[in-house]
mmCIF file of C-alpha atoms in Angstrom:
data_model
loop_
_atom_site.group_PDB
_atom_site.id
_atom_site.type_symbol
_atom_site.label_atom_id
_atom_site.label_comp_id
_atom_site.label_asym_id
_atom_site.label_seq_id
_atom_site.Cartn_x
_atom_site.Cartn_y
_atom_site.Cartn_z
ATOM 1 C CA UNK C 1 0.000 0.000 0.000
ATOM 2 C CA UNK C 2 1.621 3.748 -0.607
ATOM 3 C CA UNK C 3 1.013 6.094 1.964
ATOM 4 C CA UNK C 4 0.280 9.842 1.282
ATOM 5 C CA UNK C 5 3.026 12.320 3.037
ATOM 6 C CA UNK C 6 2.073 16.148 3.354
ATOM 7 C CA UNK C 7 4.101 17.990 1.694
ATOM 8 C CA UNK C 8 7.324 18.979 3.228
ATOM 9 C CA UNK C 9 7.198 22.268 3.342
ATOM 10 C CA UNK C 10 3.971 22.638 5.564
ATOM 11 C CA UNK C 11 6.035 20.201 7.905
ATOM 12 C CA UNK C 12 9.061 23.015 7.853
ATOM 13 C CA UNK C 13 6.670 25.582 8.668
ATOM 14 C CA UNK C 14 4.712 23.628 11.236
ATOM 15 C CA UNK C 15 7.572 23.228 13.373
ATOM 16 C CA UNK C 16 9.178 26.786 12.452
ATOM 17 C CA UNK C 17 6.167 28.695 14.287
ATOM 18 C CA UNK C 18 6.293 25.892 17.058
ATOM 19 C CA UNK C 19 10.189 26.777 17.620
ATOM 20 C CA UNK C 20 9.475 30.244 17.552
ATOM 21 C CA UNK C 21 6.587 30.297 19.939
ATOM 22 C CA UNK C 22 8.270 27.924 22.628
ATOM 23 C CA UNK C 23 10.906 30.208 23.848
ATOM 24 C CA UNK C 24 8.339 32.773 25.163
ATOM 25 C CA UNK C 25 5.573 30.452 26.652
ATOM 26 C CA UNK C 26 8.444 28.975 28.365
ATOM 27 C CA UNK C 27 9.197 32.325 29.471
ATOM 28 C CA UNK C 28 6.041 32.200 31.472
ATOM 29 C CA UNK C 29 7.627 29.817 33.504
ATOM 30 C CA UNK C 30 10.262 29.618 35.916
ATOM 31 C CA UNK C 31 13.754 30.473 34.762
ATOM 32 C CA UNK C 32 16.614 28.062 36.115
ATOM 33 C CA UNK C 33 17.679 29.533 39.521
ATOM 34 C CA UNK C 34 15.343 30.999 42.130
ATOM 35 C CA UNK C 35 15.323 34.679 42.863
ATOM 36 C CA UNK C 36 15.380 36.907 46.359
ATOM 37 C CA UNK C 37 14.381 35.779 49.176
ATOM 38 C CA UNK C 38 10.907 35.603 50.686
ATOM 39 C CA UNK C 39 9.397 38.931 51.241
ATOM 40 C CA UNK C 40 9.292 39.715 54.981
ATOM 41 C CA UNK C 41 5.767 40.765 56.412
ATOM 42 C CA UNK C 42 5.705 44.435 56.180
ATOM 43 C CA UNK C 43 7.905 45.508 53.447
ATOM 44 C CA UNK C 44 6.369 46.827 49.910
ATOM 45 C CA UNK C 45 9.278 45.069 47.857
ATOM 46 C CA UNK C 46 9.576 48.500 45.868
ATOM 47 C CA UNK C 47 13.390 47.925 44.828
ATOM 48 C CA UNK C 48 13.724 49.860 41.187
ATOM 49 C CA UNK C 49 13.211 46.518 38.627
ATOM 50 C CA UNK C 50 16.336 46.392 36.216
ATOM 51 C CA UNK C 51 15.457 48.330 33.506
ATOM 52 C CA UNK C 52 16.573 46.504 29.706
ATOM 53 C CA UNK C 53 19.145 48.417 27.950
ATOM 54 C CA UNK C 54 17.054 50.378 25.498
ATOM 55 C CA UNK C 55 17.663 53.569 24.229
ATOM 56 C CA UNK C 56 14.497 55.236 24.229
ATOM 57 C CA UNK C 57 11.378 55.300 26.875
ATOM 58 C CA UNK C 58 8.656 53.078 26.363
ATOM 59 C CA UNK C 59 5.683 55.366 24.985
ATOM 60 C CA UNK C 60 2.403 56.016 27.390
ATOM 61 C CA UNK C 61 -0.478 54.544 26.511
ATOM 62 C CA UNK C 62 -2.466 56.008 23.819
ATOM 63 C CA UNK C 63 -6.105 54.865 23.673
ATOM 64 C CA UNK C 64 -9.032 55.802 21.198
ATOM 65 C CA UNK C 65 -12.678 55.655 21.627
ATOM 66 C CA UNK C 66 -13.526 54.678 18.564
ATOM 67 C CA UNK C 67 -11.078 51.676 16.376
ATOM 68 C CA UNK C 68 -8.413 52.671 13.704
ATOM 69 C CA UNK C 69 -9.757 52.681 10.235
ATOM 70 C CA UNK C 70 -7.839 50.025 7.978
ATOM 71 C CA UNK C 71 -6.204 47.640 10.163
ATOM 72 C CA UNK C 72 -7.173 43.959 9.970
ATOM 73 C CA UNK C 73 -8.792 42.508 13.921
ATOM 74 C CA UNK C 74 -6.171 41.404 16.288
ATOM 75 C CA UNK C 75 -3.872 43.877 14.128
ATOM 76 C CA UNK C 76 -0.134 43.721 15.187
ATOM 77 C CA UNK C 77 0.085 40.804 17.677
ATOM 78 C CA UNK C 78 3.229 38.563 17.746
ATOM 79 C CA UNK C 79 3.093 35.849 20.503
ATOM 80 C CA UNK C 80 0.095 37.097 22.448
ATOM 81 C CA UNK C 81 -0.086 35.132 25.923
ATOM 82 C CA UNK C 82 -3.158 36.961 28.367
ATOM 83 C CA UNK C 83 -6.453 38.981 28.023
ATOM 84 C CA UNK C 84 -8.795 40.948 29.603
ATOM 85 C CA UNK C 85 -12.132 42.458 29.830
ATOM 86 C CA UNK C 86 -13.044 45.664 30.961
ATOM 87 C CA UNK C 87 -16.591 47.118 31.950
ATOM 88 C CA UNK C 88 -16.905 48.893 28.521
ATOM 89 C CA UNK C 89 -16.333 46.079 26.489
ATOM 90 C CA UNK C 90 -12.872 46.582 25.424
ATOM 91 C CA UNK C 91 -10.110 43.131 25.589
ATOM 92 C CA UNK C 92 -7.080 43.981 26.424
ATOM 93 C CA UNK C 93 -4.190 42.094 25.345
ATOM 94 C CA UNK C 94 -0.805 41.178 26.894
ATOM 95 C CA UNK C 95 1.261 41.386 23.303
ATOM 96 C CA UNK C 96 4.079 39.284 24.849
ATOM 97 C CA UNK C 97 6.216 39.171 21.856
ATOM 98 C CA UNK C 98 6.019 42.667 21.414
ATOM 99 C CA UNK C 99 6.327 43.326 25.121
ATOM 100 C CA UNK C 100 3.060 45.800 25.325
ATOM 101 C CA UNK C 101 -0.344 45.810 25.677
ATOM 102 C CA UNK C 102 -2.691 45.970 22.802
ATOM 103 C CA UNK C 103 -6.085 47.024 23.217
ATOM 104 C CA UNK C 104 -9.377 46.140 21.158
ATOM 105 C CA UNK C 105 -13.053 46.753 20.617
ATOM 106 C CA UNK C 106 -14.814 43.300 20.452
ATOM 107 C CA UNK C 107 -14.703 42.721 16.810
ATOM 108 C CA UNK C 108 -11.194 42.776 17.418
ATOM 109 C CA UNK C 109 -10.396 46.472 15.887
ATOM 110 C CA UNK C 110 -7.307 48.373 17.425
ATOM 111 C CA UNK C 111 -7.965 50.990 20.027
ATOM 112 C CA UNK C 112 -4.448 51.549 21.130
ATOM 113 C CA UNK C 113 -1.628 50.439 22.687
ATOM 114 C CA UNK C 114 0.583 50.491 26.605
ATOM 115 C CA UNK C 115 4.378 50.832 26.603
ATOM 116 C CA UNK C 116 6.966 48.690 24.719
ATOM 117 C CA UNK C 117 10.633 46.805 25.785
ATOM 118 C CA UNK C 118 12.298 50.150 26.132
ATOM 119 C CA UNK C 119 12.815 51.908 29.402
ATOM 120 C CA UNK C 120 10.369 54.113 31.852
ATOM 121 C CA UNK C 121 7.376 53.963 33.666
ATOM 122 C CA UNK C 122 5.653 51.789 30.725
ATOM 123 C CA UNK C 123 8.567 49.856 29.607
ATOM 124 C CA UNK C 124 7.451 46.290 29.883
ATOM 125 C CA UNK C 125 9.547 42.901 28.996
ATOM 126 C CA UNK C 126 7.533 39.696 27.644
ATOM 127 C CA UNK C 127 4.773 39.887 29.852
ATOM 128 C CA UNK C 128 2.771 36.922 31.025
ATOM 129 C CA UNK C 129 -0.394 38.279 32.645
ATOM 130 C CA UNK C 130 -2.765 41.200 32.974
ATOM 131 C CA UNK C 131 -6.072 41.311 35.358
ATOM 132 C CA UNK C 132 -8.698 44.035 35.489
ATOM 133 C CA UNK C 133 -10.920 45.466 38.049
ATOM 134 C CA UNK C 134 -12.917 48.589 37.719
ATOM 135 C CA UNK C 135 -10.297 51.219 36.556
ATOM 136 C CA UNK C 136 -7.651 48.673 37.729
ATOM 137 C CA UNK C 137 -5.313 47.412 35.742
ATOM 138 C CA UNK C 138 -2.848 45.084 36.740
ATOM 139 C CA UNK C 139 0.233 43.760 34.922
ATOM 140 C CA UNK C 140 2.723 40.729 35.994
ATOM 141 C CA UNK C 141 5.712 42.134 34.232
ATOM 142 C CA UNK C 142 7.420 38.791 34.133
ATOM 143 C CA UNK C 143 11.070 39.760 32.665
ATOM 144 C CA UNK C 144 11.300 42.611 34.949
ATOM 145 C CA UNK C 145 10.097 40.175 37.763
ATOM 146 C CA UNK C 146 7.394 43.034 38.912
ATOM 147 C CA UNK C 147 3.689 43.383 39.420
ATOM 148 C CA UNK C 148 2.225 47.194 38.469
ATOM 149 C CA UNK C 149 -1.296 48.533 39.280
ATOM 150 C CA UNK C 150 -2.335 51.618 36.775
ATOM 151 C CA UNK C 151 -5.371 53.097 36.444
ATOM 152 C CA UNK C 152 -6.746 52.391 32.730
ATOM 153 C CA UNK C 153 -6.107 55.595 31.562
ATOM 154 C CA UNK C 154 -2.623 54.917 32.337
ATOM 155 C CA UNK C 155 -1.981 57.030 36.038
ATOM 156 C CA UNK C 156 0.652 54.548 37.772
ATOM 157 C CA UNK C 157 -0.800 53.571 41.366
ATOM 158 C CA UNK C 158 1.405 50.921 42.933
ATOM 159 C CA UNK C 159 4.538 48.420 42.262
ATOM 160 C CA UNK C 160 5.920 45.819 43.743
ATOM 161 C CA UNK C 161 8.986 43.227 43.502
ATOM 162 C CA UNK C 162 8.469 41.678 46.362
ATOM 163 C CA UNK C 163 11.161 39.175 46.124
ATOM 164 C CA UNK C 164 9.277 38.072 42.778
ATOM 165 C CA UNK C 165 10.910 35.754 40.300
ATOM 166 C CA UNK C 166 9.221 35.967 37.064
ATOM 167 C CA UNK C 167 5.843 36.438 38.435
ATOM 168 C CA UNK C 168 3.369 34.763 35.583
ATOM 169 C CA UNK C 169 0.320 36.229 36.891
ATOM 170 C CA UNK C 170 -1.848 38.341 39.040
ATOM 171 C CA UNK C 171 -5.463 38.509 40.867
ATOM 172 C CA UNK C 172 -7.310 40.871 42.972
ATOM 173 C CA UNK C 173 -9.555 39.211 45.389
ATOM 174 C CA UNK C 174 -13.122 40.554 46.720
ATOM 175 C CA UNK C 175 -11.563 41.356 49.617
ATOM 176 C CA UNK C 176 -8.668 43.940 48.353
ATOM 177 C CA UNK C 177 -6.360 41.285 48.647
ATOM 178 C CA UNK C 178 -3.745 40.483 45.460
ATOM 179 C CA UNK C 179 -2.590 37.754 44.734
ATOM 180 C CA UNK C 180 0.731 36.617 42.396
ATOM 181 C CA UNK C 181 1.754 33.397 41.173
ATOM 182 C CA UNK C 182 5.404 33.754 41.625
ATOM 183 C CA UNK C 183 6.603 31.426 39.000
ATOM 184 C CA UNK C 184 10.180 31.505 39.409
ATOM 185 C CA UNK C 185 10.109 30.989 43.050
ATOM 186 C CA UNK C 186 7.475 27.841 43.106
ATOM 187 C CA UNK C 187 5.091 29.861 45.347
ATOM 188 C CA UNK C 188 2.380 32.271 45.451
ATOM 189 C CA UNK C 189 2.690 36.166 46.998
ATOM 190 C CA UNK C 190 -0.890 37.513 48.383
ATOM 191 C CA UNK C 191 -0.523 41.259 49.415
ATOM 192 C CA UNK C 192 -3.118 44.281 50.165
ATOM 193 C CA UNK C 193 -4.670 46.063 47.736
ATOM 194 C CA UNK C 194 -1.912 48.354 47.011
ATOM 195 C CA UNK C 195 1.213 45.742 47.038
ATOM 196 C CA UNK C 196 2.212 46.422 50.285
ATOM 197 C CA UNK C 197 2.680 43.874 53.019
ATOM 198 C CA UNK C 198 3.915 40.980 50.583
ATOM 199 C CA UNK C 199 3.445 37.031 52.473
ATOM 200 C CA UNK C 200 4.331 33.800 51.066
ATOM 201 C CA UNK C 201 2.161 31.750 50.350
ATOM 202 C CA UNK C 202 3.440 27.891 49.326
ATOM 203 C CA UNK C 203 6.909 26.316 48.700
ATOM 204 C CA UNK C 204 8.185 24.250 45.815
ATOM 205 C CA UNK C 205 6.948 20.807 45.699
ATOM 206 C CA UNK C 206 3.965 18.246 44.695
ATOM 207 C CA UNK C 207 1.938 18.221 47.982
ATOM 208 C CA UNK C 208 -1.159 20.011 48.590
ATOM 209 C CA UNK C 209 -0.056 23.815 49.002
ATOM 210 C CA UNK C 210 3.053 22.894 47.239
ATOM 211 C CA UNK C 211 3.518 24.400 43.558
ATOM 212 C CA UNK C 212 6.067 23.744 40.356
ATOM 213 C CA UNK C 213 6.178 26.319 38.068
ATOM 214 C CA UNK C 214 2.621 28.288 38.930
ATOM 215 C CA UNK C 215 0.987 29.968 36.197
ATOM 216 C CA UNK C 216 -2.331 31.709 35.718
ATOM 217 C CA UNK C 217 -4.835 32.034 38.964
ATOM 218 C CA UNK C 218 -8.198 34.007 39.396
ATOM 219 C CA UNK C 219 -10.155 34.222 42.515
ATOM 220 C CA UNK C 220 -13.658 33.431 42.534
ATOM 221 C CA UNK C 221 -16.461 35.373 44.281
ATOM 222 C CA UNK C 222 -16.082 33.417 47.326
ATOM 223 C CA UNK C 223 -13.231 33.828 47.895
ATOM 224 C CA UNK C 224 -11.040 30.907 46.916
ATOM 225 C CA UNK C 225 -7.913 30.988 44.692
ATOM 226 C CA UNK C 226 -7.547 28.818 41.736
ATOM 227 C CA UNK C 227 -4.179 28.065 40.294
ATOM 228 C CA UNK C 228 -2.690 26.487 37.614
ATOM 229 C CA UNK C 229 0.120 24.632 38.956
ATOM 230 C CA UNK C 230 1.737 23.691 35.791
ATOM 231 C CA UNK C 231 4.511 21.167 36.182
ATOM 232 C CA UNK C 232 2.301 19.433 38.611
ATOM 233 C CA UNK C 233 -0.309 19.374 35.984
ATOM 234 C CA UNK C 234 -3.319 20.112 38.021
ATOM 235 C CA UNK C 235 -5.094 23.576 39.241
ATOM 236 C CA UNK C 236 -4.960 24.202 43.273
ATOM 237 C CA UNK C 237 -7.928 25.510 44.668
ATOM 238 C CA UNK C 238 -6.872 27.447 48.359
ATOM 239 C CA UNK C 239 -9.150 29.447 50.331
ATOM 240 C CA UNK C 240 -8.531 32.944 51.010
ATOM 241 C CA UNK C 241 -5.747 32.601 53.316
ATOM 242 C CA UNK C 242 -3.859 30.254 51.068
ATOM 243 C CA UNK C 243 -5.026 26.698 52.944
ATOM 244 C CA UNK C 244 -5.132 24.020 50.304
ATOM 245 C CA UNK C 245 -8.812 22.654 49.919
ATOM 246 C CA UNK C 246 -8.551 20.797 46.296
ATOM 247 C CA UNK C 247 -6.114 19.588 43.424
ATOM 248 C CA UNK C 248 -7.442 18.774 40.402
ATOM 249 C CA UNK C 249 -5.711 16.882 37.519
ATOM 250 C CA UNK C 250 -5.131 18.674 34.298
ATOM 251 C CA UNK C 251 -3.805 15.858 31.994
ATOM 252 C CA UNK C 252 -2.829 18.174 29.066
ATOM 253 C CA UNK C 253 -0.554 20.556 31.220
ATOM 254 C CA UNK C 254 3.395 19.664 32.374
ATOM 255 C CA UNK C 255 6.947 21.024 32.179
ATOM 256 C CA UNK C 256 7.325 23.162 28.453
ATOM 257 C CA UNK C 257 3.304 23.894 28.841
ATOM 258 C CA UNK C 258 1.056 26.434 29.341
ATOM 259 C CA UNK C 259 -2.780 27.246 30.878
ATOM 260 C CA UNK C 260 -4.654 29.857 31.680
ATOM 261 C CA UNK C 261 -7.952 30.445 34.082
ATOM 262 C CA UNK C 262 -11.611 32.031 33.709
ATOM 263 C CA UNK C 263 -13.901 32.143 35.799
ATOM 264 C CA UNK C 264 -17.829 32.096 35.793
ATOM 265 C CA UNK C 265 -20.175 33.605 37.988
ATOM 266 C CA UNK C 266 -21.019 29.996 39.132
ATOM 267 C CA UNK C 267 -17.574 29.876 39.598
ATOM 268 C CA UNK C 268 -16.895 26.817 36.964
ATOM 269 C CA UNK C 269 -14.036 27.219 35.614
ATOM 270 C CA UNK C 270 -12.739 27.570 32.122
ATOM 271 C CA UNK C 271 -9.346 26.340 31.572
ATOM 272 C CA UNK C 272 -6.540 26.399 28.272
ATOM 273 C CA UNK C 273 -4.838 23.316 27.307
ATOM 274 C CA UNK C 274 -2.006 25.021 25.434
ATOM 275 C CA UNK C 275 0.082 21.660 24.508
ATOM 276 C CA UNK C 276 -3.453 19.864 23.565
ATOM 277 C CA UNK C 277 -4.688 22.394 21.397
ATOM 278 C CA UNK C 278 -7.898 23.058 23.680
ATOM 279 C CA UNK C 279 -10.152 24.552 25.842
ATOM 280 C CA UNK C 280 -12.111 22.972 28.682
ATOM 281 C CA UNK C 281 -14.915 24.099 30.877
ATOM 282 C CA UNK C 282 -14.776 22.352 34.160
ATOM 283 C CA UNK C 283 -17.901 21.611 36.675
ATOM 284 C CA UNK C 284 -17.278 22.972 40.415
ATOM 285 C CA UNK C 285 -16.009 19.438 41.649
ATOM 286 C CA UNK C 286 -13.119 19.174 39.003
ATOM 287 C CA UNK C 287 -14.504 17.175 36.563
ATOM 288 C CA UNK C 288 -13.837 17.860 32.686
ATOM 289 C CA UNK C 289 -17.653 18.518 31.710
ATOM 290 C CA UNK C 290 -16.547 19.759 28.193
ATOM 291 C CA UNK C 291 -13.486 20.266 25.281
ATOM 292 C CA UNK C 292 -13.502 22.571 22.380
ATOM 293 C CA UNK C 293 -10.594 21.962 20.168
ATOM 294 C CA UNK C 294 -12.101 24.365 17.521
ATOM 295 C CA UNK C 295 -13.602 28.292 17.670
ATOM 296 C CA UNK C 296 -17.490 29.046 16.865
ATOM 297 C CA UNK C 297 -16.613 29.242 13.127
ATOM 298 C CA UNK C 298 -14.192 25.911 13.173
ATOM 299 C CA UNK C 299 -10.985 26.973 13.123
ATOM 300 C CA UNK C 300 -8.817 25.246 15.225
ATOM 301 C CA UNK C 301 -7.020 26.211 18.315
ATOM 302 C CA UNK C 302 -3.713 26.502 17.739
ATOM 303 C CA UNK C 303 -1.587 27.171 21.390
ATOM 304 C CA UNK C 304 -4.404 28.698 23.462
ATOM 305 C CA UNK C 305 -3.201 30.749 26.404
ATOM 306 C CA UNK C 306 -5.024 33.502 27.961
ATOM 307 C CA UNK C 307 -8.915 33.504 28.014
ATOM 308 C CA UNK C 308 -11.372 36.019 29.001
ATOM 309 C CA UNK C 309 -15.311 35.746 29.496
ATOM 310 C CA UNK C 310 -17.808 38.293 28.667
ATOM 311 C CA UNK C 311 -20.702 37.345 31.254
ATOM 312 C CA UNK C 312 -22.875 39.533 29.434
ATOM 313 C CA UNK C 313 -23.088 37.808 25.841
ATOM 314 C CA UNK C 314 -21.617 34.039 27.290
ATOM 315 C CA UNK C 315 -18.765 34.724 25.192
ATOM 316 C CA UNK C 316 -15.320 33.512 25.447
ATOM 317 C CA UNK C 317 -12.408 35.263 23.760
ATOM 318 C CA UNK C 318 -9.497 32.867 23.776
ATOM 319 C CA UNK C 319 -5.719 34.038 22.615
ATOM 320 C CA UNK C 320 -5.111 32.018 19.807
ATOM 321 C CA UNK C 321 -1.166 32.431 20.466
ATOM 322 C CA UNK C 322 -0.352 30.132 17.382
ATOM 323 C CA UNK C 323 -2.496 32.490 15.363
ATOM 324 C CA UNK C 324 -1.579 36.258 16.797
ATOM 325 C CA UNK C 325 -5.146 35.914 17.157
ATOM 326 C CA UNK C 326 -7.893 36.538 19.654
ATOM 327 C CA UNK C 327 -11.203 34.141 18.885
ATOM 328 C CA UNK C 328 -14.210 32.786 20.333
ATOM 329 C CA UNK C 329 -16.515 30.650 21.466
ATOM 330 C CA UNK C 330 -20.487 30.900 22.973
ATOM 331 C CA UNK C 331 -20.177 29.012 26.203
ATOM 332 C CA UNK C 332 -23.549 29.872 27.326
ATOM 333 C CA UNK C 333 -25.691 26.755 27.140
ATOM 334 C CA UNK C 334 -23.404 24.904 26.276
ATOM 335 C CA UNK C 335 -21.746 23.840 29.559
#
């Protein structure tokens, strides 16, 4: 019998954009030696992050009401890994590759852009995460091993280092409370609602309360803290003073992978599978309850990362990263 090849050249390519991408979602993870030491109860962790050596500042952010005429949706990405929603409708993409954030209407048209790798108050380098809350906007600047609260209009309000090794991600609780998955240490950081008073939360391991390379993590309405801990392929559900209450298995996730969080206001969760191609909505006990591999229109995922819901429509917008894409899915009724 003769068996059909593809061609080669769509193999080439295939693994050219998968060489290309791995190097930054890798860089969401933990780099190969730990950084400071834990931040002691008290301090703010406001050391000056080192700044990359570019020449120029990194420009302010520069946002329209209404989207740029001409540009094609999800115009300029390269690498994206995180979104966000705000209240008026707009996403708001960490443009990893680029090292800035992009920001959209919900068709996907450009309404402006936040900072760049060069130097300054908005210089940012390969971000991981974003989070938004009201006017907050917060940023886990992971190659300058930071967290940064702005307003969205782009007045600075509060940073910390805390000790932080390539923080991945961060979440503000109902409470005031943030919390960072501090990737680079194996731990999490929880600290009041301006960054000050930094605690440990965690240590490296497998055990319950024990992380390996911790990546995304939202906190629900009640209170608990979800976390995907990566390399232990599973997400850790703690309640709000960081006891461990649940680990669920995530088969799709391990060392060289990638997953981000959503939550609903059930508080299901909806997790990426970034190595399997795939999104999954998950009931409130754990259990897979369903797996898209393909958007509303059937184009396949291709490296999911960061996902964002709009509670309003029961849409999802997921970050094709494979793509430089942002695309969706209904979830509502479907679940």
């Amino acid at each position: 019998m003769t068996m059909s090849m593809p061609p080669a050249g769509r193999i080439l390519r295939g693994a050219a954009l998968l060489l290309a991408l791995l190097p930054l979602m890798t860089a969401c993870g933990k780099k190969e030696t730990a950084g400071g030491p834990a931040p002691a109860a008290g301090t703010s962790g406001a050391a000056a992050a080192p700044e990359p050596t570019a020449a120029q500042a990194a420009p302010a952010p520069s946002i329209r009401e209404t989207a740029e005429a001409g540009k094609q949706p999800w115009d300029g990405l390269k690498t994206p890994s995180d979104i966000a929603l705000d209240d008026k409708g707009r996403l708001w993409v960490a443009d990893q590759g680029n090292s800035m954030i992009r920001v959209y209407d919900a068709a996907g048209a450009p309404l402006g852009s936040w900072g760049s790798r060069g130097s300054g108050q908005y210089g940012l380098q390969e971000l991981c995460g974003l989070a938004i809350k009201g006017d907050n906007l917060y940023i886990a600047d992971t190659y300058r091993t930071g967290v940064e609260i702005f307003s969205l209009s782009g007045q600075f309000k509060a940073k910390s280092t805390a000790g932080l090794f390539n923080p991945h991600d961060v979440a503000p609780a109902p409470d005031g409370k943030v919390w960072i998955s501090d990737s680079g240490n194996n731990r999490l950081v929880v600290s009041d609602a301006d960054l000050s008073n930094p605690r440990p939360v965690g240590r490296p391991g497998a055990g319950p309360g024990e992380f390996a390379n911790p990546g995304s993590l939202v906190v629900g309405p009640s209170g608990k803290v979800y976390v995907a801990d990566i390399d232990n392929k599973r997400i850790q559900v703690l309640d709000g003073e960081g006891n461990p209450k649940a680990q669920w298995k995530v088969a799709g996730w391990g060392p060289n992978g990638d997953g981000y969080l959503e939550l609903d206001a059930d508080e299901t969760l909806f997790a990426s599978d970034t190595n399997g191609n795939a999104v999954v909505h998950l009931d409130r006990s754990g259990r897979e309850a369903h797996r898209w591999t393909a958007d509303d229109g059937g184009e396949k995922f291709s490296l999911p990362r960061g996902i964002a819901l709009d509670r309003r429509s029961g849409t999802l917008y997921v970050v094709n990263s494979g793509k430089n894409a942002v695309t969706t899915l209904k979830v509502s009724g479907k679940k």
